[in-house]
XYZ file of C-alpha atoms in Angstrom:
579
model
C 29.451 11.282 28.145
C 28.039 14.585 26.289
C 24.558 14.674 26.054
C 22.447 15.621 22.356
C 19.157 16.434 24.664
C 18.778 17.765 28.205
C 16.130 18.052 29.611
C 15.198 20.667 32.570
C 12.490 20.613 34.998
C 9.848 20.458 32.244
C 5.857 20.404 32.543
C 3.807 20.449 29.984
C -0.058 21.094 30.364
C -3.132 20.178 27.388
C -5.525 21.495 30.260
C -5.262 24.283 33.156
C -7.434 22.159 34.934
C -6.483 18.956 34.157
C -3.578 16.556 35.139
C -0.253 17.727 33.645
C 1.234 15.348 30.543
C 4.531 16.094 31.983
C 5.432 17.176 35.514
C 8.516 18.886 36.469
C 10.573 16.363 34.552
C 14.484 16.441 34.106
C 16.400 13.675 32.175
C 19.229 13.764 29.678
C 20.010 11.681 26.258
C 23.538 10.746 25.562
C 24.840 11.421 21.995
C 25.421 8.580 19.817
C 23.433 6.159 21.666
C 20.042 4.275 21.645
C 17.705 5.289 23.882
C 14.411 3.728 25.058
C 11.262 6.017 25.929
C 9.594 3.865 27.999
C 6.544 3.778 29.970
C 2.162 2.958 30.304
C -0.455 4.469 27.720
C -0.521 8.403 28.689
C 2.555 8.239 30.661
C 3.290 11.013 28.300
C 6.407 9.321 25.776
C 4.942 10.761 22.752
C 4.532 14.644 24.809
C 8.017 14.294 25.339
C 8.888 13.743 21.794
C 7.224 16.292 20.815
C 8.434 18.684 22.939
C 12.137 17.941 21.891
C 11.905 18.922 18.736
C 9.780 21.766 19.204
C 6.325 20.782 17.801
C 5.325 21.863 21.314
C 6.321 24.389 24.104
C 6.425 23.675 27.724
C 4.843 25.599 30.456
C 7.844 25.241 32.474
C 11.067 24.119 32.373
C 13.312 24.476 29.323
C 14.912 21.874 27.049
C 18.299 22.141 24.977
C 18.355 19.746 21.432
C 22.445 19.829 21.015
C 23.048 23.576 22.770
C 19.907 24.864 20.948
C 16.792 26.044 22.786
C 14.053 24.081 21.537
C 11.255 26.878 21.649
C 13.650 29.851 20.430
C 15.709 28.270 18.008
C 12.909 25.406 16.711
C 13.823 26.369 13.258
C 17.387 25.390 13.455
C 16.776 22.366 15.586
C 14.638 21.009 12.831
C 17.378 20.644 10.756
C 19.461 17.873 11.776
C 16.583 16.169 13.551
C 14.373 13.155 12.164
C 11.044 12.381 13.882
C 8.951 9.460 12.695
C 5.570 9.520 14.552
C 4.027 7.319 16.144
C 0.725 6.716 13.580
C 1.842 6.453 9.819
C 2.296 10.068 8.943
C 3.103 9.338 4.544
C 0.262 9.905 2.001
C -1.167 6.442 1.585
C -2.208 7.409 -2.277
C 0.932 8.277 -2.903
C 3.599 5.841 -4.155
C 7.337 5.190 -2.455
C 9.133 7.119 -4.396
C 6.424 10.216 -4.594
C 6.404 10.184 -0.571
C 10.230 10.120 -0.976
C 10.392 13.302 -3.400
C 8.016 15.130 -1.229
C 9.606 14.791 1.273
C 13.047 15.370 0.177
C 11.452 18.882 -1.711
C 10.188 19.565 2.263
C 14.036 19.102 3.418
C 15.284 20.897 0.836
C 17.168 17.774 -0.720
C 17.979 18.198 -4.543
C 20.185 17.388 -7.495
C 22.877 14.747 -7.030
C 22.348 14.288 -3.207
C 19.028 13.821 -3.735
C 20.114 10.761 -5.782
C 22.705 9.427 -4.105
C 20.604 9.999 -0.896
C 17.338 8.229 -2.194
C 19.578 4.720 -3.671
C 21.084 4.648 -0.229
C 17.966 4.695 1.356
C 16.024 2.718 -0.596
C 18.640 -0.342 -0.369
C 19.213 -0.236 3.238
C 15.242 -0.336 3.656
C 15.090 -2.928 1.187
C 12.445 -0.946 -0.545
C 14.064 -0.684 -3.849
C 12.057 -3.001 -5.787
C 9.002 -1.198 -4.267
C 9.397 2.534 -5.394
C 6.204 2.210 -7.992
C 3.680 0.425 -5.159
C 1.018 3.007 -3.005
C 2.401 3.256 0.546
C -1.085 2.413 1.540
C -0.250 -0.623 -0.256
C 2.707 -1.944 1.806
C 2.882 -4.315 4.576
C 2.917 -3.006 8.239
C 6.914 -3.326 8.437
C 6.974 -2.086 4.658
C 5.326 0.821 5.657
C 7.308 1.249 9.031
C 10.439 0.956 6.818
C 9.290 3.373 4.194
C 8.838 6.133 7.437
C 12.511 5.811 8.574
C 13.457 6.472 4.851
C 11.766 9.978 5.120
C 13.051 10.953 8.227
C 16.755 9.985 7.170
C 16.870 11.825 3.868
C 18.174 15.045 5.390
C 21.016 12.651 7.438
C 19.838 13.789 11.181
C 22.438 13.898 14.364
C 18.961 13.211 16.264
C 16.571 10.803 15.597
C 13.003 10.286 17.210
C 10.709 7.191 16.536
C 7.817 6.943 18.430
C 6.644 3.551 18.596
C 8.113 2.389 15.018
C 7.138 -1.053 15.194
C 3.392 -1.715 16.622
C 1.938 -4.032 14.377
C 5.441 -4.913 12.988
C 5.871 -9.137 12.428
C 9.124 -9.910 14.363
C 11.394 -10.466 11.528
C 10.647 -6.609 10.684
C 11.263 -5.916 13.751
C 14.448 -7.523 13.542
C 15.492 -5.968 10.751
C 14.516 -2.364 11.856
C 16.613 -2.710 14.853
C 19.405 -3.515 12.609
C 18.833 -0.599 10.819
C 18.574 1.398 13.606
C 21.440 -0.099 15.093
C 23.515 0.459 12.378
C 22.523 4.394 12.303
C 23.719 4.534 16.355
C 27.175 3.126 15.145
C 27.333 5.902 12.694
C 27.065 8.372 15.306
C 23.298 9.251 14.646
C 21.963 9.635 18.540
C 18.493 7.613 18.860
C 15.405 8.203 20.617
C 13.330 5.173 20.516
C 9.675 4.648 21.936
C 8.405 1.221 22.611
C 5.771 -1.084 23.854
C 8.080 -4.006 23.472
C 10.319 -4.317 26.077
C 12.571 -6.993 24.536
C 13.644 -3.757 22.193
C 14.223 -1.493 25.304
C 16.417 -3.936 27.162
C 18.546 -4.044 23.576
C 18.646 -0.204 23.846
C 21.732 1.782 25.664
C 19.786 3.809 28.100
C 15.917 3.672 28.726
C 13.604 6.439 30.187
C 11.051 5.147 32.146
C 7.988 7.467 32.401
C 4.909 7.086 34.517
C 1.732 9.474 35.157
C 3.877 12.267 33.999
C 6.979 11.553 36.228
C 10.129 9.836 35.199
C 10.689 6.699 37.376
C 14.051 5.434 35.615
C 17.185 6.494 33.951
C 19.652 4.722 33.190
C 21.197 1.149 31.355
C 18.698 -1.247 31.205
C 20.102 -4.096 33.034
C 20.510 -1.930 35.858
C 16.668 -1.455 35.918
C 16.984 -5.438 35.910
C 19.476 -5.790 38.969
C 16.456 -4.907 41.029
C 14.705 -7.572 40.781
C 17.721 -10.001 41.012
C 17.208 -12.930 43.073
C 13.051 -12.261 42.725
C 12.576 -14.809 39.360
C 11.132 -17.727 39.190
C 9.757 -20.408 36.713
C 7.355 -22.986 37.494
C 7.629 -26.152 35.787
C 5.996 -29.609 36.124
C 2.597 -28.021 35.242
C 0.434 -31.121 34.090
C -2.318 -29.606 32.759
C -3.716 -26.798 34.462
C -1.212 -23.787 33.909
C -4.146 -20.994 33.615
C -5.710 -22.010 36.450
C -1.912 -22.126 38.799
C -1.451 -18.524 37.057
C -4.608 -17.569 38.413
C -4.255 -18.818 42.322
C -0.633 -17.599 42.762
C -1.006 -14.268 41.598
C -3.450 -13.519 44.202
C -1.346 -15.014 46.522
C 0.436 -12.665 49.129
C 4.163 -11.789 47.955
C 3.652 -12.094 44.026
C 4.186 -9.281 41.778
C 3.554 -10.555 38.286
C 3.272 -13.559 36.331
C 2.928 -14.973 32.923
C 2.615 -18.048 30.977
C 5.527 -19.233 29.333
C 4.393 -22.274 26.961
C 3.813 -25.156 29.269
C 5.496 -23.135 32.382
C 4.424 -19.830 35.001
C 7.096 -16.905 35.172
C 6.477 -15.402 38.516
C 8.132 -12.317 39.911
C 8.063 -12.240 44.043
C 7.834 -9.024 46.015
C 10.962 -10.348 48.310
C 13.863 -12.624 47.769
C 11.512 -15.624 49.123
C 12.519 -19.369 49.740
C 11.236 -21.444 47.238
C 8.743 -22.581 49.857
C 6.862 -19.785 49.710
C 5.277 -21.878 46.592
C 3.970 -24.522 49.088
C 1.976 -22.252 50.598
C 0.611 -20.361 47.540
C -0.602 -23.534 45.903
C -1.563 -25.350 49.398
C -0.789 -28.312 48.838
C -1.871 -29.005 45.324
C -0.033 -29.348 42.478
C 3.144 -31.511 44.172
C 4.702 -31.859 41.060
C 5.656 -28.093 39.993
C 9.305 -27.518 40.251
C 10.151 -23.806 40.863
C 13.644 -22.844 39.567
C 15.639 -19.561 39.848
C 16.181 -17.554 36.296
C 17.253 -14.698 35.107
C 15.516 -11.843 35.533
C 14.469 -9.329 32.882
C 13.355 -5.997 32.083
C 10.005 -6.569 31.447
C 10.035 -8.162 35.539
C 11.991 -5.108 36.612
C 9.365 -2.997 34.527
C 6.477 -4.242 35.922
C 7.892 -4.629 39.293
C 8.856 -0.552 39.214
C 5.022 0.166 38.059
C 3.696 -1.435 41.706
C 3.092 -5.073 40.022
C 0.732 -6.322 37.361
C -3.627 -6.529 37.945
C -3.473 -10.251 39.490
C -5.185 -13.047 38.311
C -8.409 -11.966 39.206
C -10.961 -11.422 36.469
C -14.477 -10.299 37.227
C -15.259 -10.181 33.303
C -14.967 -13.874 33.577
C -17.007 -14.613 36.946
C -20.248 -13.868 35.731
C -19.959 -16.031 32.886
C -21.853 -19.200 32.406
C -19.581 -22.284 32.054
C -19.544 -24.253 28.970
C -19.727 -28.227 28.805
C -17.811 -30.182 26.370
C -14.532 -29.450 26.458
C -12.446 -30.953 23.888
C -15.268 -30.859 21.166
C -14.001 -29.383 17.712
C -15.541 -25.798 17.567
C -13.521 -24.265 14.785
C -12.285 -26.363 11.614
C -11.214 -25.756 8.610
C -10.658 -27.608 5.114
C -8.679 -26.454 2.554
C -9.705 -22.356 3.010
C -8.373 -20.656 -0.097
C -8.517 -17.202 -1.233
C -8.070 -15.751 -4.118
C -7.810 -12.137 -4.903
C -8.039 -11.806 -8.981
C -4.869 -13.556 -9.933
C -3.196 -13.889 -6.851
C -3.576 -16.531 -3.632
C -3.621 -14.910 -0.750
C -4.076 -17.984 1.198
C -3.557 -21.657 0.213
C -4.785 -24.925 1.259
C -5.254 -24.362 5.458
C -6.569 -27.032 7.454
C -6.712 -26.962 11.445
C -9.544 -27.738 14.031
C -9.722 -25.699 17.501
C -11.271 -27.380 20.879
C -13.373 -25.796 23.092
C -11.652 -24.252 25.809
C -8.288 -23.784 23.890
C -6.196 -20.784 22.964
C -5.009 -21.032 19.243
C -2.767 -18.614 18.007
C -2.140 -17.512 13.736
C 0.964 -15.859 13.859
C 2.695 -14.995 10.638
C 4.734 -11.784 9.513
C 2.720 -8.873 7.757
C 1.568 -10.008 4.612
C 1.671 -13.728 5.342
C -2.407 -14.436 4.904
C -3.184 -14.994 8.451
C -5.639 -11.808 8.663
C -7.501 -13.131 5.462
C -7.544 -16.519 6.899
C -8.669 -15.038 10.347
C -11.600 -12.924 8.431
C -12.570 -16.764 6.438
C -12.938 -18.490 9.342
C -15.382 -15.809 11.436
C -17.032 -15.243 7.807
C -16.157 -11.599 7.147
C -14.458 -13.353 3.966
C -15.622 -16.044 1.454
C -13.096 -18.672 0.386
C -12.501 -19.428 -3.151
C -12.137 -22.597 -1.867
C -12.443 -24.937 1.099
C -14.945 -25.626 3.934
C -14.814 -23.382 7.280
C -17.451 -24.319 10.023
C -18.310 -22.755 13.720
C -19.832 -24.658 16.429
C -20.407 -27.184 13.394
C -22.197 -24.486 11.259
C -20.635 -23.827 7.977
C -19.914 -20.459 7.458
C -20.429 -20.663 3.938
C -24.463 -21.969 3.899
C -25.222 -20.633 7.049
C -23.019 -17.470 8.253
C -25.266 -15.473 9.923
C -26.584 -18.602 12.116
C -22.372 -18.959 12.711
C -21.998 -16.002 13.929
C -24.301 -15.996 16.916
C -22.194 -18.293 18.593
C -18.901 -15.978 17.981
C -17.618 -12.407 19.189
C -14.745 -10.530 16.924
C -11.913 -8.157 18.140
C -10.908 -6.308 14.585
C -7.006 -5.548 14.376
C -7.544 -1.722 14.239
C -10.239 0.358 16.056
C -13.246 -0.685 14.259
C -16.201 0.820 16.280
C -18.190 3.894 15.444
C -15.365 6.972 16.220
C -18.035 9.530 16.039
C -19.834 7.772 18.425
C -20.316 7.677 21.909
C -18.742 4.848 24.265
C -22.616 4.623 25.757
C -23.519 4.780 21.441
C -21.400 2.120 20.858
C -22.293 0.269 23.335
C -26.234 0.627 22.553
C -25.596 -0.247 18.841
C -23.935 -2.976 19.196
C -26.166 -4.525 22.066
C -28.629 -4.455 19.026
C -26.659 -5.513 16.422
C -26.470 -8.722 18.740
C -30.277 -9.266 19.095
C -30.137 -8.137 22.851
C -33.122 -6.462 24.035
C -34.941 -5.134 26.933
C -34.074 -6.373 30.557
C -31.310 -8.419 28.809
C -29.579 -5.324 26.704
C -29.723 -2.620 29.879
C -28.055 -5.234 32.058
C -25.464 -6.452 29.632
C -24.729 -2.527 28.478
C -23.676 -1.447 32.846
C -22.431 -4.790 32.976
C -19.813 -3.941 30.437
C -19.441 -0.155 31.794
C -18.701 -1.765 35.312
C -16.635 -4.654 34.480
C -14.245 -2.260 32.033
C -14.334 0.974 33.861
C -15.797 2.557 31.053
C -17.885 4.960 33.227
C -15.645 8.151 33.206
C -16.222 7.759 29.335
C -19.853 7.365 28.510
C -20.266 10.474 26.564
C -16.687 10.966 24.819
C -16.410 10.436 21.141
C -14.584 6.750 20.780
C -12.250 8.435 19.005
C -10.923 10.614 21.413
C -10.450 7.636 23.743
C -6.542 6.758 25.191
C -5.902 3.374 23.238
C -6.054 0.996 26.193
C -9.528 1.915 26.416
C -10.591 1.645 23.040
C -9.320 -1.762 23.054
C -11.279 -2.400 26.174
C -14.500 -0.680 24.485
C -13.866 -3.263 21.676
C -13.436 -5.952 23.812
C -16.400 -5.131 25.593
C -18.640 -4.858 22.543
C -17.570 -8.477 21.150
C -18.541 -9.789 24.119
C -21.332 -8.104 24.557
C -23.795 -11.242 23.527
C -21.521 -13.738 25.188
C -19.949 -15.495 22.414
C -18.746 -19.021 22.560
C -15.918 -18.221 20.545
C -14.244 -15.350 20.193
C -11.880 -13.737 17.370
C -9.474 -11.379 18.376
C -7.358 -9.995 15.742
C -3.955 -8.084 17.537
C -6.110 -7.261 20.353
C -3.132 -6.019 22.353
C -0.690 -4.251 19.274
C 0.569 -0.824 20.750
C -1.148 -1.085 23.899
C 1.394 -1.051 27.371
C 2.179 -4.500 28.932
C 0.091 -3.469 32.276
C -2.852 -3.177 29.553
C -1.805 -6.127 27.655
C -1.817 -8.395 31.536
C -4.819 -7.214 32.171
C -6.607 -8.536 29.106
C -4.860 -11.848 29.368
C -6.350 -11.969 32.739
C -9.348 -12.161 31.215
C -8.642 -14.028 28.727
C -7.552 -16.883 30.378
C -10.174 -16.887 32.758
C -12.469 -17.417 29.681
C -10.772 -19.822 28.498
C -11.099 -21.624 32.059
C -15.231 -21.132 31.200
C -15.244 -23.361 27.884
C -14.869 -20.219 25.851
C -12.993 -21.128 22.841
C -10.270 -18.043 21.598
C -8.473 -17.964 18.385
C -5.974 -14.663 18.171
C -3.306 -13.025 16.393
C -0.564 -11.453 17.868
C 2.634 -10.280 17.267
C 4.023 -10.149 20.687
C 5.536 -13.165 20.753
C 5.457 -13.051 24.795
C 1.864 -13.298 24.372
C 1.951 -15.799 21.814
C 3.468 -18.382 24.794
C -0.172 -18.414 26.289
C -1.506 -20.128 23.148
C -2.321 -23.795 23.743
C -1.065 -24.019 20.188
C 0.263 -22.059 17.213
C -0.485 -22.016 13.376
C 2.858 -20.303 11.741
C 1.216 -18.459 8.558
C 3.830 -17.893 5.793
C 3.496 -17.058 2.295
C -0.227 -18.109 2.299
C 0.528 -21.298 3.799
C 0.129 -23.246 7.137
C 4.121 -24.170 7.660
C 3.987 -25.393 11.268
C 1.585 -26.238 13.946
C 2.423 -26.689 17.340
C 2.291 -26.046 21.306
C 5.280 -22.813 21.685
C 7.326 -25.232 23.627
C 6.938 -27.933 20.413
C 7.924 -24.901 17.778
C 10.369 -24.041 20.086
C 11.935 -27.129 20.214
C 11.888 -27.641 16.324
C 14.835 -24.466 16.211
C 16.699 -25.607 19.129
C 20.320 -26.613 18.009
C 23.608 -26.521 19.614
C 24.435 -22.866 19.000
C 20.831 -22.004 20.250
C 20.328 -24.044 23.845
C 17.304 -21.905 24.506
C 15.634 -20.525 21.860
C 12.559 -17.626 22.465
C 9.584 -17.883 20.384
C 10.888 -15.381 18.350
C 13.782 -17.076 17.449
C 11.565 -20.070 16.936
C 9.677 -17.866 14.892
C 12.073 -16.684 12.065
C 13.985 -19.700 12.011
C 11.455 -21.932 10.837
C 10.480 -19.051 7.990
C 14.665 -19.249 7.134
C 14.179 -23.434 6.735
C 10.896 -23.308 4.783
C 12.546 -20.295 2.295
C 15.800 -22.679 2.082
C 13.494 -25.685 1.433
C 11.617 -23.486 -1.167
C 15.191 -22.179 -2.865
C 17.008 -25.975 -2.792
C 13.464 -27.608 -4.784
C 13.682 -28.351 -8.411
C-alpha cells in the first residue's frame, strides 16, 4: 500500500534544554485511508501535525507529504492539504458564509467553483440554512462542522484534524465520522487526532504516541489482540460497585478498570483464572459473576501505556465523611429559562441524593449547560424553584453556594495568573483564612502535583493540568456538592481515570456530584442520567435502564451511545407524528 506521508527519524525540539516533543520518530500514513493519531496530553499528536504540513521544521529527521519535502517544498505541499486545528481557528464575529469567502479568497477559490464548491459544502455539513448566523454563534458540532467546510474548499488529497470533536454531543460526532468517512471513500487520505478511542478503533490505522516516542502502528484491532483473553466484566454487583472498583484495582494483577452502569470492566495483567477474583475481593461480595468479553482498544490502549492510576485516591482520604445518605440535596421544580423570545429550557424537574452521581447529558444546544448554571445559581430561572442542601437558590444564593464547588466547561480561572495566584484567590473567594487557607492551598499543590507549576501563567499550563488546577480550586472549601460541567472534554483517558478515581471516592464520602459529559464511557459511572433535548427533560434513568429502553432485536446490546441517539430519533418521531 503507497503511503501519502512518511515519516523519517524525526525530532523535533521547543527547548535545547528541555525534553524533545518528538524523538527520533519514523511512521508512515497510507493513502486513502483513515488514520488515528493517538496518544496522552503532550505525547506530541498535535507537533506531529504540524510538522507534516510544514507549519514547523524538525531538528532532525526529514518528512515527505506525497514525494514532497515538507520544509523545502512547504509551499506546494500546502496546496492539496487541509488542516483543521485542534482549537476553533474561524473568526467568531464573522458569519458562515463570510468565514467561507475568506477562506476560499485565502485558497484562491473563485468564480463558478467557488459556487459549486461552497453548495456542496454547505449541504454535506448541513449548514445551509445557517450561512447568515456568527460562527461564534453555532453549537460545538456546528462549529466543528463549519471547520471541515474550510479546510475542504480547496478539495485536499491530505487531510489533518486535530482533535475535531472535543466537546462534540455524540450524534455530531456521528455525523462527522460519516462525513469523514465518506471523504476516505473518495480517495481523500485522513489524518485524524482523538481523545475518543471508540473513533480510533473505527479508524484504518492508528498511531500511538507516547512521551515523544511512537508505541503503535498499525490496524486497530491488532492493538486489541493483545489483550485477548485479559477482559473481564463483573456482574452481580448489589450495591456497592465504586467501592469493588476501588479494592480490585489495587489488587495485584489488574491493569485497569471502569464502571460500566451497574457492572466493573477489569483488564488483568495475565490471562488469569477467573479465581483470581476470589482472592481480590476476599471473600466478600459472593455474588459477582465475572464473565469473559471482548476486549477493546481503549483496554489494549491503556494496557500499552503501563495500566491506569488504580483506585487509590488521596484527594478523597482526607475528606470528612458526610451522614445522611439518601437525603434530597439538589431539586428542582419546573426551572425555565427564557432568553427574550426564546426557551432555552422548559419545565425540568429532578431531585439528586446525597452520595449519588447524576449525569445531564444532551447534544450541544440541548439546554443542559443553562439548566446546569440554574441549578448552582450562576443563572436565574424565568420560572420554577431550584434549591441546594434545601436552600433556594433564588432567595438565598449566596447562602447555597457555600455548600457547593463548580467545575466550568472551559478553563475559567484567572489565565494571567499564577497556579499559586489562583490558588490564593480563590482560597479567599471561599472565606478560607489563616491556618485554614495555607493548609488547604499545599494541600491542593500536594494532592494534584501542582508543585512543578506554582509560578507559570495558568494559561500556559498542558490541559490535564488546568483541569486539575480547576478541580482543585472548586474544591478548595470542601463543597458538599459539586458541579462539574465537561470536566474531562479533550483531556486523555489516563487523565480522564484519574479524575474518576477521585470522583468516586467522593462520592463514597457523602459528596453529592452532578456532571456533564459527553463521553458517554464516562457517562456509565452516573448513578443516573437526565437526557436534555430540545429544552426538555426526555428520559431519566440508571445507563443500564436507558439502555434497556433502545434495546430491540436488531440491537442485542446497545452502548450508551446508541441508547443515546435513539431515544432523541423516538422523541423527534413522536414530535413529527403529533397533531
Amino acid at each position: 500500500m503507497s503511503a501519502i506521508v512518511t515519516i523519517d527519524a524525526v525530532t523535533k525540539r521547543f527547548s535545547p534544554k528541555g525534553p524533545p516533543a518528538l524523538k527520533a520518530l519514523s511512521a508512515t500514513i497510507p493513502q486513502g485511508r483513515i488514520t488515528g493519531l493517538v496518544g496522552p496530553d503532550g505525547a506530541g499528536k498535535t507537533t506531529l501535525m504540524r510538522l507534516i504540513v510544514g507549519l514547523l521544521k524538525p531538528e532532525e529527521g526529514k518528512i515527505t507529504v506525497d514525494g514532497l519535502d515538507s520544509v523545502t517544498q512547504a509551499d506546494t505541499v500546502h496546496t492539496f492539504c487541509g488542516y483543521m486545528p485542534q482549537r476553533f481557528g474561524l473568526y467568531e464575529d464573522l458569519s458562515v458564509r463570510e468565514n467561507l469567502n475568506l477562506y476560499a479568497d485565502l485558497r484562491g477559490v473563485v468564480g463558478v467553483e467557488r459556487r459549486e464548491r461552497f453548495e456542496k459544502l454547505l449541504t454535506f455539513t448541513g449548514l445551509e440554512t445557517f450561512t447568515g448566523r456568527l460562527a461564534g454563534a453555532l453549537s460545538g458540532g456546528m462549529k466543528q462542522k463549519l471547520g471541515l467546510a474550510c479546510a475542504l474548499l480547496q478539495r485536499p488529497r491530505l487531510l489533518l484534524l486535530d482533535e475535531p470533536s472535543v466537546g462534540v454531543d455524540p450524534l455530531s460526532r456521528r455525523e462527522l465520522w460519516r462525513m469523514v468517512a465518506d471523504l476516505a471513500r473518495d480517495g481523500i487520505s485522513v489524518v485524524w487526532s482523538t481523545a475518543y478511542l471508540d473513533e480510533a478503533e473505527k479508524c484504518d490505522d492508528v498511531l500511538l504516541l507516547n512521551a515523544a516516542t511512537l508505541l503503535f502502528s498499525g490496524p486497530p484491532s491488532a492493538l486489541s489482540a493483545r489483550v485477548e483473553g485479559r477482559v473481564y466484566q463483573l456482574g452481580g454487583i448489589e450495591s456497592a460497585k465504586r467501592a469493588v472498583l476501588a479494592r480490585v484495582l489495587e489488587g495485584e494483577g489488574v491493569i485497569d478498570g471502569v464502571i460500566q452502569g451497574e457492572t466493573v470492566r477489569l483488564v488483568l495483567q495475565d490471562k488469569h483464572d477467573p479465581d483470581i477474583f476470589a482472592s481480590l475481593l476476599a471473600g466478600a461480595h459472593k455474588s459477582l459473576s465475572p464473565r469473559k468479553v471482548a476486549p477493546r482498544f481503549e483496554d489494549a490502549f491503556v494496557d500499552i501505556l503501563g495500566g491506569g492510576p488504580g483506585g487509590h485516591s488521596a484527594l478523597a482520604e482526607y475528606m470528612t465523611p458526610i451522614a445522611n445518605k439518601g437525603e434530597t440535596v439538589i431539586e428542582a421544580s419546573g426551572l425555565t429559562k427564557r432568553f427574550g423570545n426564546f426557551t432555552a429550557v422548559r419545565n425540568i424537574s429532578l431531585a439528586v441524593k446525597r452520595g449519588e452521581v447524576f449525569g445531564l447529558l444532551g447534544p450541544n444546544g440541548a439546554g443542559k449547560s443553562t439548566t446546569f448554571k440554574m441549578l448552582c445559581g450562576l443563572l436565574k430561572p424565568s420560572e420554577g424553584m431550584a434549591r441546594i442542601a434545601g436552600i433556594d437558590l433564588k432567595k438565598n444564593s449566596s447562602q447555597a453556594r457555600r455548600h457547593l464547588g463548580y467545575m466550568a466547561q472551559k478553563f475559567s480561572l484567572y489565565g494571567d495568573l499564577s497556579v499559586r495566584q489562583n490558588l490564593n484567590f480563590f482560597s479567599g473567594i471561599y472565606a478560607l483564612k489563616g491556618r485554614k487557607r495555607r493548609e488547604q492551598i499545599e494541600r491542593m499543590i500536594d494532592l494534584f502535583a501542582l508543585e512543578p507549576y506554582l509560578g507559570a501563567s495558568a494559561n500556559t499550563l498542558p490541559l490535564g493540568f488546568k483541569q486539575r488546577l480547576a478541580l482543585a480550586c472548586a474544591l478548595m472549601h470542601e463543597p458538599a456538592v459539586l458541579f462539574l460541567d465537561e470536566p474531562t472534554s479533550g483531556v486523555d483517558p489516563i487523565t480522564r481515570r484519574e479524575f474518576w478515581t477521585h470522583i468516586n471516592a467522593m462520592v463514597e464520602k457523602g459528596i453529592t456530584i452532578m456532571v456533564t459529559t459527553h463521553f458517554m464511557d464516562e457517562a456509565e459511572y452516573c448513578d443516573r442520567i437526565a437526557l436534555i433535548y430540545r429544552g426538555r427533560e426526555i428520559a431519566t434513568g440508571s445507563p443500564d435502564a436507558l439502555k434497556d429502553r433502545a434495546r430491540h432485536e436488531n440491537m442485542s446490546e446497545p452502548t450508551l451511545e446508541d441508547a443515546f441517539i435513539s431515544l432523541i430519533e423516538t422523541f423527534d418521531a413522536r414530535q413529527q407524528a403529533a397533531p
